[in-house]
């Protein structure tokens, strides 16, 4: 099944916004055997929009638009596309009611502004594509020849959610059982090991293992190994991926923490919850990033009590009981300081696990002995202390991200015993 | 001057690579009054490439392609476009010589591979666009009617360098001195007000104020208003932007915190530093995100002491001195609790400013009185207390991001007095 994408918005044409929706859709769709064969980007002008959609309909008859469904005056997508299908615009009472309720919920003064009412106007005979992530619903418009145009909002959170939950399932169902070949990928997530070291450890498997295609995807979470099978029947694709994963695990399983979208923070929360352990964090250079990561997970409150952001040294001493002697002798960025921070926050919050991070995030503050990127992490698991020191690459933000991952990886090893 | 971009590459269509070249070119070109009016993305197939370029030539007669000039077999851009112009391919001795020298310089064994020789093949009658950043030269092809296609490599470093140093100057020169018109944009950053409410407040100005074009760009930081002036002399463009900004400020200045790339956290740190004020944070639903945001800024250590992540209620009481009575009567998500958290963290850390956040980030935990997205923030500035309650839209992550912005916006108002 071939489709075309039309991304709408002057801000895209002007280059102020990078179009990540199109790439997201292409990847998600490919996994279902739906191929994006052409993409176009046009401005907010009704003629531009109509021209691009008309051309795409003539080519593939299957068009997905992104953007131009907002409440403000510069959003003209729906009427210009309705015209192509020879449809007028009608007010959808259901949408209007929903918009009114959302407005009321926000607790802003006054009635729903006229601008928002535009969002309730839809082409005659159109179907609504549900939007569980925002106020602007999507539109499905189709003619007698089966040519269709699906209009989604451009806000990434809304576009992605609707593509994943509504549009792609609809296209898969529409395609029916007939077609068979799929493209399937699986990602093996590693951390705490360099890309080149990983390749060495994998030996023979380092290049396209067992008939799959292998991509190394290094990032702040670690190095992801993505294996992909192209155009195979889905059962055969699954077997190829299973065999390749098993072979790779035998080589580098020790550094693997999960698959696909697995998040190390989520996995750690699950393990802590399963064991009935409570956790608190002590953060210096990350300034709250580890706490933020852990509490980003719904339901984390039954495991995470909180923590101390000990950015200034006197806070490390006063709030966490780090000894002045340690700061003098070892420095704020040292495994010993990290260990005292972990034990200190565990004692102060009266929890089972204390996790700490202290480091030189940069760009300033580096020394020959402790260059920018030097980070020490520690874990106190019911009095059992572990610590590690590494040197991270990347800018300030990336060093901080990598630091939270290093702390969670040390926790992973501590819980594994 | 209007141009179209055609980005070539299966990896772009598949979504494994994000097209940043197009955005870069659009921004750089706009600053010179050259407008990108349409973008297309196609795969590596010669028919796809030819179709996209032919259509663009028919529309604007001014086409820039990105990608498909490398040595590998899947690069078919040049021949397929040459065919559109009815030209054959010829070997360019100059390019070949240059390629041979590059090969020799790299110290690789043997002769220049046949694959690389392809790079020396150019359409008959084409001009070379110099590439000082890589091996593949660019191509300029033009017909008798003055319709042209410029082919640049897709490697971002090469594309950007050539666009900046070769192509854009060529287009400006081609347009001639006669014109000298530019496109200029300015972004007015607002927060704490909805897009539609903003439009209402702006009244007459809500649509293309004073001869500028206005775009509403909503995000978690707030709603950005980007005003753009098209094809004016640069001094006139500046005047138009100044006038529009002044007029908009009169209407919605109270919600404006900055311009263009201004970050509210950076602005607040600057103000605190200028006044010699130290700050500490107390975070519940954001779990450290505000601390992370503040400490993301290099040099923040002279203003930020740290803070307390008070995720569990007993931590709010024990660490921040929130009264049990308050939690009982008002609940953890209340302005009163937020105020006690702000005062508590300020006292505990002995700083000038305490900022707090407590809310229902969702997806669970909502009630009719306090639905998901209900967030209370408070600021204690040397004993002077302020607090606010709002209902945020978006998923858990966005609610948390918006919460940090709301807290910083309250701090902004507190510092403004």
PDB file of N, CA, C and O in Angstrom, chain A residues 10 12-13 15-16 26-27 39-41 55 59 72 106 108 113 116 157 226 287 291-292 295-296 300 305-307 309 311-312 314 319 348 396 400, chain B residues 12-13 15-16 26-27 38-41 55 59 185 194-196 213 287 291-292 295-296 300 305-307 309 311-312 314 319 348 393 396 398 400:
ATOM      1  N   UNK A  10       3.564  27.367   6.984  1.00  0.00           N
ATOM      2  CA  UNK A  10       4.616  28.307   6.588  1.00  0.00           C
ATOM      3  C   UNK A  10       5.872  28.116   7.429  1.00  0.00           C
ATOM      4  O   UNK A  10       6.988  28.283   6.938  1.00  0.00           O
ATOM      5  N   UNK A  12       7.118  25.449   8.469  1.00  0.00           N
ATOM      6  CA  UNK A  12       7.914  24.361   7.916  1.00  0.00           C
ATOM      7  C   UNK A  12       8.682  24.837   6.682  1.00  0.00           C
ATOM      8  O   UNK A  12       9.868  24.586   6.538  1.00  0.00           O
ATOM      9  N   UNK A  13       7.960  25.555   5.806  1.00  0.00           N
ATOM     10  CA  UNK A  13       8.597  26.060   4.579  1.00  0.00           C
ATOM     11  C   UNK A  13       9.715  27.031   4.913  1.00  0.00           C
ATOM     12  O   UNK A  13      10.764  27.030   4.277  1.00  0.00           O
ATOM     13  N   UNK A  15      11.476  26.961   7.439  1.00  0.00           N
ATOM     14  CA  UNK A  15      12.578  26.267   8.090  1.00  0.00           C
ATOM     15  C   UNK A  15      12.678  26.558   9.576  1.00  0.00           C
ATOM     16  O   UNK A  15      13.670  26.223  10.209  1.00  0.00           O
ATOM     17  N   UNK A  16      11.646  27.176  10.146  1.00  0.00           N
ATOM     18  CA  UNK A  16      11.680  27.433  11.597  1.00  0.00           C
ATOM     19  C   UNK A  16      11.306  26.186  12.382  1.00  0.00           C
ATOM     20  O   UNK A  16      11.619  26.054  13.550  1.00  0.00           O
ATOM     21  N   UNK A  26       6.463   7.633   8.541  1.00  0.00           N
ATOM     22  CA  UNK A  26       7.103   6.727   7.569  1.00  0.00           C
ATOM     23  C   UNK A  26       7.618   5.472   8.267  1.00  0.00           C
ATOM     24  O   UNK A  26       7.418   4.358   7.779  1.00  0.00           O
ATOM     25  N   UNK A  27       8.246   5.652   9.429  1.00  0.00           N
ATOM     26  CA  UNK A  27       8.794   4.498  10.153  1.00  0.00           C
ATOM     27  C   UNK A  27       7.677   3.586  10.653  1.00  0.00           C
ATOM     28  O   UNK A  27       7.698   2.371  10.460  1.00  0.00           O
ATOM     29  N   UNK A  39       6.672  12.816  -0.392  1.00  0.00           N
ATOM     30  CA  UNK A  39       6.301  13.803   0.616  1.00  0.00           C
ATOM     31  C   UNK A  39       6.340  15.185   0.000  1.00  0.00           C
ATOM     32  O   UNK A  39       7.201  15.469  -0.833  1.00  0.00           O
ATOM     33  N   UNK A  40       5.407  16.029   0.378  1.00  0.00           N
ATOM     34  CA  UNK A  40       5.436  17.420  -0.063  1.00  0.00           C
ATOM     35  C   UNK A  40       5.262  18.315   1.153  1.00  0.00           C
ATOM     36  O   UNK A  40       4.627  17.925   2.135  1.00  0.00           O
ATOM     37  N   UNK A  41       5.883  19.476   1.114  1.00  0.00           N
ATOM     38  CA  UNK A  41       5.710  20.482   2.159  1.00  0.00           C
ATOM     39  C   UNK A  41       5.252  21.768   1.503  1.00  0.00           C
ATOM     40  O   UNK A  41       5.894  22.231   0.559  1.00  0.00           O
ATOM     41  N   UNK A  55      -2.550  16.950  -6.683  1.00  0.00           N
ATOM     42  CA  UNK A  55      -1.521  16.196  -7.409  1.00  0.00           C
ATOM     43  C   UNK A  55      -1.303  14.829  -6.774  1.00  0.00           C
ATOM     44  O   UNK A  55      -1.218  13.807  -7.461  1.00  0.00           O
ATOM     45  N   UNK A  59      -1.855  10.944  -8.255  1.00  0.00           N
ATOM     46  CA  UNK A  59      -0.791   9.938  -8.340  1.00  0.00           C
ATOM     47  C   UNK A  59      -1.168   8.655  -7.624  1.00  0.00           C
ATOM     48  O   UNK A  59      -1.224   7.581  -8.208  1.00  0.00           O
ATOM     49  N   UNK A  72      -6.700  29.055  14.713  1.00  0.00           N
ATOM     50  CA  UNK A  72      -6.437  30.433  14.263  1.00  0.00           C
ATOM     51  C   UNK A  72      -6.650  30.605  12.769  1.00  0.00           C
ATOM     52  O   UNK A  72      -6.741  29.652  12.019  1.00  0.00           O
ATOM     53  N   UNK A 106     -10.601  24.198  31.080  1.00  0.00           N
ATOM     54  CA  UNK A 106      -9.392  24.997  31.273  1.00  0.00           C
ATOM     55  C   UNK A 106      -9.627  26.094  32.294  1.00  0.00           C
ATOM     56  O   UNK A 106      -8.678  26.694  32.808  1.00  0.00           O
ATOM     57  N   UNK A 108     -10.830  29.000  31.780  1.00  0.00           N
ATOM     58  CA  UNK A 108     -10.612  30.366  31.320  1.00  0.00           C
ATOM     59  C   UNK A 108     -11.938  31.114  31.278  1.00  0.00           C
ATOM     60  O   UNK A 108     -12.989  30.503  31.090  1.00  0.00           O
ATOM     61  N   UNK A 113     -14.120  31.017  22.282  1.00  0.00           N
ATOM     62  CA  UNK A 113     -13.929  32.074  21.266  1.00  0.00           C
ATOM     63  C   UNK A 113     -14.365  31.602  19.880  1.00  0.00           C
ATOM     64  O   UNK A 113     -14.299  30.407  19.574  1.00  0.00           O
ATOM     65  N   UNK A 116     -12.233  29.209  17.898  1.00  0.00           N
ATOM     66  CA  UNK A 116     -12.251  27.782  18.186  1.00  0.00           C
ATOM     67  C   UNK A 116     -13.394  27.060  17.490  1.00  0.00           C
ATOM     68  O   UNK A 116     -13.316  25.870  17.215  1.00  0.00           O
ATOM     69  N   UNK A 157       2.712  15.703  19.191  1.00  0.00           N
ATOM     70  CA  UNK A 157       2.082  14.789  20.143  1.00  0.00           C
ATOM     71  C   UNK A 157       0.745  14.295  19.599  1.00  0.00           C
ATOM     72  O   UNK A 157       0.401  13.112  19.701  1.00  0.00           O
ATOM     73  N   UNK A 226      19.813  -2.207  16.116  1.00  0.00           N
ATOM     74  CA  UNK A 226      18.535  -2.440  15.454  1.00  0.00           C
ATOM     75  C   UNK A 226      18.701  -3.454  14.332  1.00  0.00           C
ATOM     76  O   UNK A 226      19.442  -3.236  13.385  1.00  0.00           O
ATOM     77  N   UNK A 287      21.119  17.970  38.738  1.00  0.00           N
ATOM     78  CA  UNK A 287      20.181  18.980  39.222  1.00  0.00           C
ATOM     79  C   UNK A 287      18.711  18.594  39.238  1.00  0.00           C
ATOM     80  O   UNK A 287      17.841  19.467  39.199  1.00  0.00           O
ATOM     81  N   UNK A 291      15.585  12.418  39.142  1.00  0.00           N
ATOM     82  CA  UNK A 291      14.261  12.440  39.774  1.00  0.00           C
ATOM     83  C   UNK A 291      13.179  12.652  38.739  1.00  0.00           C
ATOM     84  O   UNK A 291      12.133  12.002  38.755  1.00  0.00           O
ATOM     85  N   UNK A 292      13.443  13.571  37.804  1.00  0.00           N
ATOM     86  CA  UNK A 292      12.484  13.839  36.740  1.00  0.00           C
ATOM     87  C   UNK A 292      12.229  12.589  35.914  1.00  0.00           C
ATOM     88  O   UNK A 292      11.088  12.253  35.617  1.00  0.00           O
ATOM     89  N   UNK A 295      10.159  10.056  37.962  1.00  0.00           N
ATOM     90  CA  UNK A 295       8.767  10.472  38.204  1.00  0.00           C
ATOM     91  C   UNK A 295       8.023  10.757  36.895  1.00  0.00           C
ATOM     92  O   UNK A 295       6.841  11.085  36.923  1.00  0.00           O
ATOM     93  N   UNK A 296       8.717  10.639  35.770  1.00  0.00           N
ATOM     94  CA  UNK A 296       8.035  10.791  34.472  1.00  0.00           C
ATOM     95  C   UNK A 296       7.110   9.605  34.223  1.00  0.00           C
ATOM     96  O   UNK A 296       6.226   9.661  33.380  1.00  0.00           O
ATOM     97  N   UNK A 300       4.735   6.144  39.551  1.00  0.00           N
ATOM     98  CA  UNK A 300       6.036   6.039  40.216  1.00  0.00           C
ATOM     99  C   UNK A 300       5.958   6.394  41.697  1.00  0.00           C
ATOM    100  O   UNK A 300       6.873   6.081  42.465  1.00  0.00           O
ATOM    101  N   UNK A 305      10.126   8.226  46.710  1.00  0.00           N
ATOM    102  CA  UNK A 305       9.727   9.146  47.776  1.00  0.00           C
ATOM    103  C   UNK A 305      10.109  10.578  47.436  1.00  0.00           C
ATOM    104  O   UNK A 305       9.372  11.510  47.727  1.00  0.00           O
ATOM    105  N   UNK A 306      11.263  10.746  46.803  1.00  0.00           N
ATOM    106  CA  UNK A 306      11.730  12.085  46.455  1.00  0.00           C
ATOM    107  C   UNK A 306      13.231  12.122  46.416  1.00  0.00           C
ATOM    108  O   UNK A 306      13.869  11.135  46.028  1.00  0.00           O
ATOM    109  N   UNK A 307      13.803  13.252  46.840  1.00  0.00           N
ATOM    110  CA  UNK A 307      15.253  13.352  46.823  1.00  0.00           C
ATOM    111  C   UNK A 307      15.733  14.753  47.141  1.00  0.00           C
ATOM    112  O   UNK A 307      14.937  15.648  47.421  1.00  0.00           O
ATOM    113  N   UNK A 309      18.245  17.832  45.712  1.00  0.00           N
ATOM    114  CA  UNK A 309      19.100  18.412  44.678  1.00  0.00           C
ATOM    115  C   UNK A 309      20.203  19.155  45.418  1.00  0.00           C
ATOM    116  O   UNK A 309      19.964  20.214  46.007  1.00  0.00           O
ATOM    117  N   UNK A 311      23.116  20.863  44.704  1.00  0.00           N
ATOM    118  CA  UNK A 311      23.930  21.472  43.655  1.00  0.00           C
ATOM    119  C   UNK A 311      25.146  22.165  44.263  1.00  0.00           C
ATOM    120  O   UNK A 311      26.258  22.004  43.801  1.00  0.00           O
ATOM    121  N   UNK A 312      24.904  22.902  45.326  1.00  0.00           N
ATOM    122  CA  UNK A 312      26.015  23.576  46.018  1.00  0.00           C
ATOM    123  C   UNK A 312      26.656  22.600  47.019  1.00  0.00           C
ATOM    124  O   UNK A 312      25.974  21.752  47.594  1.00  0.00           O
ATOM    125  N   UNK A 314      27.828  23.113  50.023  1.00  0.00           N
ATOM    126  CA  UNK A 314      27.369  23.209  51.423  1.00  0.00           C
ATOM    127  C   UNK A 314      26.041  22.461  51.600  1.00  0.00           C
ATOM    128  O   UNK A 314      25.713  22.006  52.696  1.00  0.00           O
ATOM    129  N   UNK A 319      22.655  18.888  53.999  1.00  0.00           N
ATOM    130  CA  UNK A 319      21.446  18.093  53.753  1.00  0.00           C
ATOM    131  C   UNK A 319      21.722  16.603  53.674  1.00  0.00           C
ATOM    132  O   UNK A 319      20.870  15.792  54.017  1.00  0.00           O
ATOM    133  N   UNK A 348      18.400   9.982  55.212  1.00  0.00           N
ATOM    134  CA  UNK A 348      17.534  11.162  55.426  1.00  0.00           C
ATOM    135  C   UNK A 348      16.091  10.862  55.060  1.00  0.00           C
ATOM    136  O   UNK A 348      15.159  11.248  55.760  1.00  0.00           O
ATOM    137  N   UNK A 396      26.964  19.597  27.663  1.00  0.00           N
ATOM    138  CA  UNK A 396      26.459  19.598  29.033  1.00  0.00           C
ATOM    139  C   UNK A 396      25.179  18.765  29.170  1.00  0.00           C
ATOM    140  O   UNK A 396      25.057  17.941  30.064  1.00  0.00           O
ATOM    141  N   UNK A 400      24.739  15.122  31.208  1.00  0.00           N
ATOM    142  CA  UNK A 400      23.753  14.940  32.281  1.00  0.00           C
ATOM    143  C   UNK A 400      22.823  13.771  31.976  1.00  0.00           C
ATOM    144  O   UNK A 400      22.522  12.947  32.851  1.00  0.00           O
TER     145      UNK A 400
ATOM    146  N   UNK B  12      15.345   9.215   3.613  1.00  0.00           N
ATOM    147  CA  UNK B  12      14.466  10.314   4.022  1.00  0.00           C
ATOM    148  C   UNK B  12      13.013   9.855   3.991  1.00  0.00           C
ATOM    149  O   UNK B  12      12.251  10.092   4.921  1.00  0.00           O
ATOM    150  N   UNK B  13      12.656   9.159   2.907  1.00  0.00           N
ATOM    151  CA  UNK B  13      11.275   8.677   2.770  1.00  0.00           C
ATOM    152  C   UNK B  13      10.928   7.686   3.873  1.00  0.00           C
ATOM    153  O   UNK B  13       9.830   7.672   4.402  1.00  0.00           O
ATOM    154  N   UNK B  15      12.098   7.655   6.739  1.00  0.00           N
ATOM    155  CA  UNK B  15      12.038   8.324   8.028  1.00  0.00           C
ATOM    156  C   UNK B  15      13.207   8.012   8.946  1.00  0.00           C
ATOM    157  O   UNK B  15      13.204   8.384  10.110  1.00  0.00           O
ATOM    158  N   UNK B  16      14.236   7.348   8.406  1.00  0.00           N
ATOM    159  CA  UNK B  16      15.406   7.063   9.245  1.00  0.00           C
ATOM    160  C   UNK B  16      16.325   8.268   9.326  1.00  0.00           C
ATOM    161  O   UNK B  16      17.155   8.388  10.218  1.00  0.00           O
ATOM    162  N   UNK B  26      15.992  27.035   3.644  1.00  0.00           N
ATOM    163  CA  UNK B  26      14.839  27.941   3.680  1.00  0.00           C
ATOM    164  C   UNK B  26      15.149  29.170   4.536  1.00  0.00           C
ATOM    165  O   UNK B  26      14.876  30.301   4.136  1.00  0.00           O
ATOM    166  N   UNK B  27      15.768  28.940   5.706  1.00  0.00           N
ATOM    167  CA  UNK B  27      16.091  30.077   6.588  1.00  0.00           C
ATOM    168  C   UNK B  27      17.127  30.997   5.952  1.00  0.00           C
ATOM    169  O   UNK B  27      16.965  32.211   5.906  1.00  0.00           O
ATOM    170  N   UNK B  38       7.780  25.485  -2.129  1.00  0.00           N
ATOM    171  CA  UNK B  38       7.322  24.098  -2.114  1.00  0.00           C
ATOM    172  C   UNK B  38       8.525  23.199  -1.880  1.00  0.00           C
ATOM    173  O   UNK B  38       9.623  23.495  -2.337  1.00  0.00           O
ATOM    174  N   UNK B  39       8.297  22.136  -1.105  1.00  0.00           N
ATOM    175  CA  UNK B  39       9.339  21.135  -0.921  1.00  0.00           C
ATOM    176  C   UNK B  39       8.773  19.774  -1.263  1.00  0.00           C
ATOM    177  O   UNK B  39       7.601  19.502  -0.995  1.00  0.00           O
ATOM    178  N   UNK B  40       9.597  18.921  -1.870  1.00  0.00           N
ATOM    179  CA  UNK B  40       9.193  17.545  -2.123  1.00  0.00           C
ATOM    180  C   UNK B  40      10.303  16.622  -1.646  1.00  0.00           C
ATOM    181  O   UNK B  40      11.468  16.995  -1.650  1.00  0.00           O
ATOM    182  N   UNK B  41       9.903  15.453  -1.171  1.00  0.00           N
ATOM    183  CA  UNK B  41      10.868  14.431  -0.799  1.00  0.00           C
ATOM    184  C   UNK B  41      10.549  13.180  -1.582  1.00  0.00           C
ATOM    185  O   UNK B  41       9.394  12.725  -1.577  1.00  0.00           O
ATOM    186  N   UNK B  55       7.846  18.443 -12.427  1.00  0.00           N
ATOM    187  CA  UNK B  55       6.693  19.195 -11.910  1.00  0.00           C
ATOM    188  C   UNK B  55       7.132  20.544 -11.339  1.00  0.00           C
ATOM    189  O   UNK B  55       6.503  21.569 -11.590  1.00  0.00           O
ATOM    190  N   UNK B  59       6.215  24.470 -12.455  1.00  0.00           N
ATOM    191  CA  UNK B  59       5.595  25.455 -11.572  1.00  0.00           C
ATOM    192  C   UNK B  59       6.417  26.730 -11.471  1.00  0.00           C
ATOM    193  O   UNK B  59       5.951  27.815 -11.786  1.00  0.00           O
ATOM    194  N   UNK B 185      11.885  37.825  10.012  1.00  0.00           N
ATOM    195  CA  UNK B 185      10.908  37.368  11.002  1.00  0.00           C
ATOM    196  C   UNK B 185      11.336  37.773  12.399  1.00  0.00           C
ATOM    197  O   UNK B 185      12.525  37.980  12.657  1.00  0.00           O
ATOM    198  N   UNK B 194      -3.985  31.239  26.302  1.00  0.00           N
ATOM    199  CA  UNK B 194      -4.292  30.306  25.216  1.00  0.00           C
ATOM    200  C   UNK B 194      -4.202  30.996  23.857  1.00  0.00           C
ATOM    201  O   UNK B 194      -4.406  32.203  23.753  1.00  0.00           O
ATOM    202  N   UNK B 195      -3.934  30.191  22.820  1.00  0.00           N
ATOM    203  CA  UNK B 195      -3.798  30.723  21.463  1.00  0.00           C
ATOM    204  C   UNK B 195      -5.031  31.542  21.060  1.00  0.00           C
ATOM    205  O   UNK B 195      -4.923  32.677  20.601  1.00  0.00           O
ATOM    206  N   UNK B 196      -6.208  30.965  21.309  1.00  0.00           N
ATOM    207  CA  UNK B 196      -7.432  31.641  20.850  1.00  0.00           C
ATOM    208  C   UNK B 196      -7.700  32.891  21.685  1.00  0.00           C
ATOM    209  O   UNK B 196      -8.120  33.919  21.166  1.00  0.00           O
ATOM    210  N   UNK B 213       3.047  39.300   8.309  1.00  0.00           N
ATOM    211  CA  UNK B 213       2.274  38.060   8.368  1.00  0.00           C
ATOM    212  C   UNK B 213       2.502  37.423   9.726  1.00  0.00           C
ATOM    213  O   UNK B 213       3.624  37.362  10.211  1.00  0.00           O
ATOM    214  N   UNK B 287       8.961  16.471  39.946  1.00  0.00           N
ATOM    215  CA  UNK B 287       9.995  15.536  40.375  1.00  0.00           C
ATOM    216  C   UNK B 287      11.435  15.918  40.079  1.00  0.00           C
ATOM    217  O   UNK B 287      12.296  15.041  39.994  1.00  0.00           O
ATOM    218  N   UNK B 291      14.374  22.007  38.683  1.00  0.00           N
ATOM    219  CA  UNK B 291      15.790  22.056  39.058  1.00  0.00           C
ATOM    220  C   UNK B 291      16.678  21.716  37.872  1.00  0.00           C
ATOM    221  O   UNK B 291      17.689  22.366  37.629  1.00  0.00           O
ATOM    222  N   UNK B 292      16.251  20.711  37.117  1.00  0.00           N
ATOM    223  CA  UNK B 292      17.008  20.310  35.934  1.00  0.00           C
ATOM    224  C   UNK B 292      17.080  21.449  34.933  1.00  0.00           C
ATOM    225  O   UNK B 292      18.135  21.744  34.389  1.00  0.00           O
ATOM    226  N   UNK B 295      19.448  24.191  36.242  1.00  0.00           N
ATOM    227  CA  UNK B 295      20.860  23.799  36.270  1.00  0.00           C
ATOM    228  C   UNK B 295      21.360  23.364  34.892  1.00  0.00           C
ATOM    229  O   UNK B 295      22.534  23.043  34.734  1.00  0.00           O
ATOM    230  N   UNK B 296      20.479  23.355  33.902  1.00  0.00           N
ATOM    231  CA  UNK B 296      20.916  23.064  32.528  1.00  0.00           C
ATOM    232  C   UNK B 296      21.734  24.220  31.976  1.00  0.00           C
ATOM    233  O   UNK B 296      22.460  24.064  31.004  1.00  0.00           O
ATOM    234  N   UNK B 300      24.979  28.261  36.346  1.00  0.00           N
ATOM    235  CA  UNK B 300      23.817  28.427  37.223  1.00  0.00           C
ATOM    236  C   UNK B 300      24.187  28.243  38.700  1.00  0.00           C
ATOM    237  O   UNK B 300      23.425  28.638  39.580  1.00  0.00           O
ATOM    238  N   UNK B 305      21.065  26.953  44.549  1.00  0.00           N
ATOM    239  CA  UNK B 305      21.673  26.161  45.623  1.00  0.00           C
ATOM    240  C   UNK B 305      21.263  24.703  45.534  1.00  0.00           C
ATOM    241  O   UNK B 305      22.047  23.798  45.783  1.00  0.00           O
ATOM    242  N   UNK B 306      20.007  24.475  45.160  1.00  0.00           N
ATOM    243  CA  UNK B 306      19.504  23.099  45.075  1.00  0.00           C
ATOM    244  C   UNK B 306      18.021  23.070  45.324  1.00  0.00           C
ATOM    245  O   UNK B 306      17.308  23.996  44.946  1.00  0.00           O
ATOM    246  N   UNK B 307      17.565  21.999  45.964  1.00  0.00           N
ATOM    247  CA  UNK B 307      16.141  21.914  46.232  1.00  0.00           C
ATOM    248  C   UNK B 307      15.746  20.564  46.789  1.00  0.00           C
ATOM    249  O   UNK B 307      16.587  19.696  46.998  1.00  0.00           O
ATOM    250  N   UNK B 309      13.051  17.370  46.206  1.00  0.00           N
ATOM    251  CA  UNK B 309      12.028  16.686  45.435  1.00  0.00           C
ATOM    252  C   UNK B 309      11.089  16.040  46.440  1.00  0.00           C
ATOM    253  O   UNK B 309      11.441  15.051  47.083  1.00  0.00           O
ATOM    254  N   UNK B 311       8.114  14.285  46.478  1.00  0.00           N
ATOM    255  CA  UNK B 311       7.125  13.564  45.679  1.00  0.00           C
ATOM    256  C   UNK B 311       6.052  12.953  46.576  1.00  0.00           C
ATOM    257  O   UNK B 311       4.866  13.067  46.329  1.00  0.00           O
ATOM    258  N   UNK B 312       6.499  12.328  47.664  1.00  0.00           N
ATOM    259  CA  UNK B 312       5.551  11.739  48.628  1.00  0.00           C
ATOM    260  C   UNK B 312       5.085  12.821  49.601  1.00  0.00           C
ATOM    261  O   UNK B 312       5.837  13.740  49.934  1.00  0.00           O
ATOM    262  N   UNK B 314       4.505  12.661  52.799  1.00  0.00           N
ATOM    263  CA  UNK B 314       5.222  12.725  54.089  1.00  0.00           C
ATOM    264  C   UNK B 314       6.542  13.473  53.936  1.00  0.00           C
ATOM    265  O   UNK B 314       7.055  14.040  54.887  1.00  0.00           O
ATOM    266  N   UNK B 319      10.264  17.264  55.254  1.00  0.00           N
ATOM    267  CA  UNK B 319      11.392  18.014  54.692  1.00  0.00           C
ATOM    268  C   UNK B 319      11.079  19.500  54.497  1.00  0.00           C
ATOM    269  O   UNK B 319      11.970  20.338  54.577  1.00  0.00           O
ATOM    270  N   UNK B 348      14.550  26.185  54.610  1.00  0.00           N
ATOM    271  CA  UNK B 348      15.468  25.044  54.792  1.00  0.00           C
ATOM    272  C   UNK B 348      16.807  25.294  54.120  1.00  0.00           C
ATOM    273  O   UNK B 348      17.860  24.975  54.681  1.00  0.00           O
ATOM    274  N   UNK B 393      -3.116  21.478  29.613  1.00  0.00           N
ATOM    275  CA  UNK B 393      -3.489  20.421  28.678  1.00  0.00           C
ATOM    276  C   UNK B 393      -2.229  19.638  28.307  1.00  0.00           C
ATOM    277  O   UNK B 393      -1.122  20.063  28.561  1.00  0.00           O
ATOM    278  N   UNK B 396       1.244  13.603  30.337  1.00  0.00           N
ATOM    279  CA  UNK B 396       1.987  13.775  31.587  1.00  0.00           C
ATOM    280  C   UNK B 396       3.248  14.617  31.389  1.00  0.00           C
ATOM    281  O   UNK B 396       3.513  15.552  32.142  1.00  0.00           O
ATOM    282  N   UNK B 398       3.998  16.763  29.013  1.00  0.00           N
ATOM    283  CA  UNK B 398       3.736  18.154  28.664  1.00  0.00           C
ATOM    284  C   UNK B 398       3.186  18.938  29.849  1.00  0.00           C
ATOM    285  O   UNK B 398       3.534  20.100  30.054  1.00  0.00           O
ATOM    286  N   UNK B 400       3.977  18.450  32.876  1.00  0.00           N
ATOM    287  CA  UNK B 400       5.132  18.752  33.731  1.00  0.00           C
ATOM    288  C   UNK B 400       5.964  19.879  33.136  1.00  0.00           C
ATOM    289  O   UNK B 400       6.400  20.799  33.846  1.00  0.00           O
TER     290      UNK B 400
END
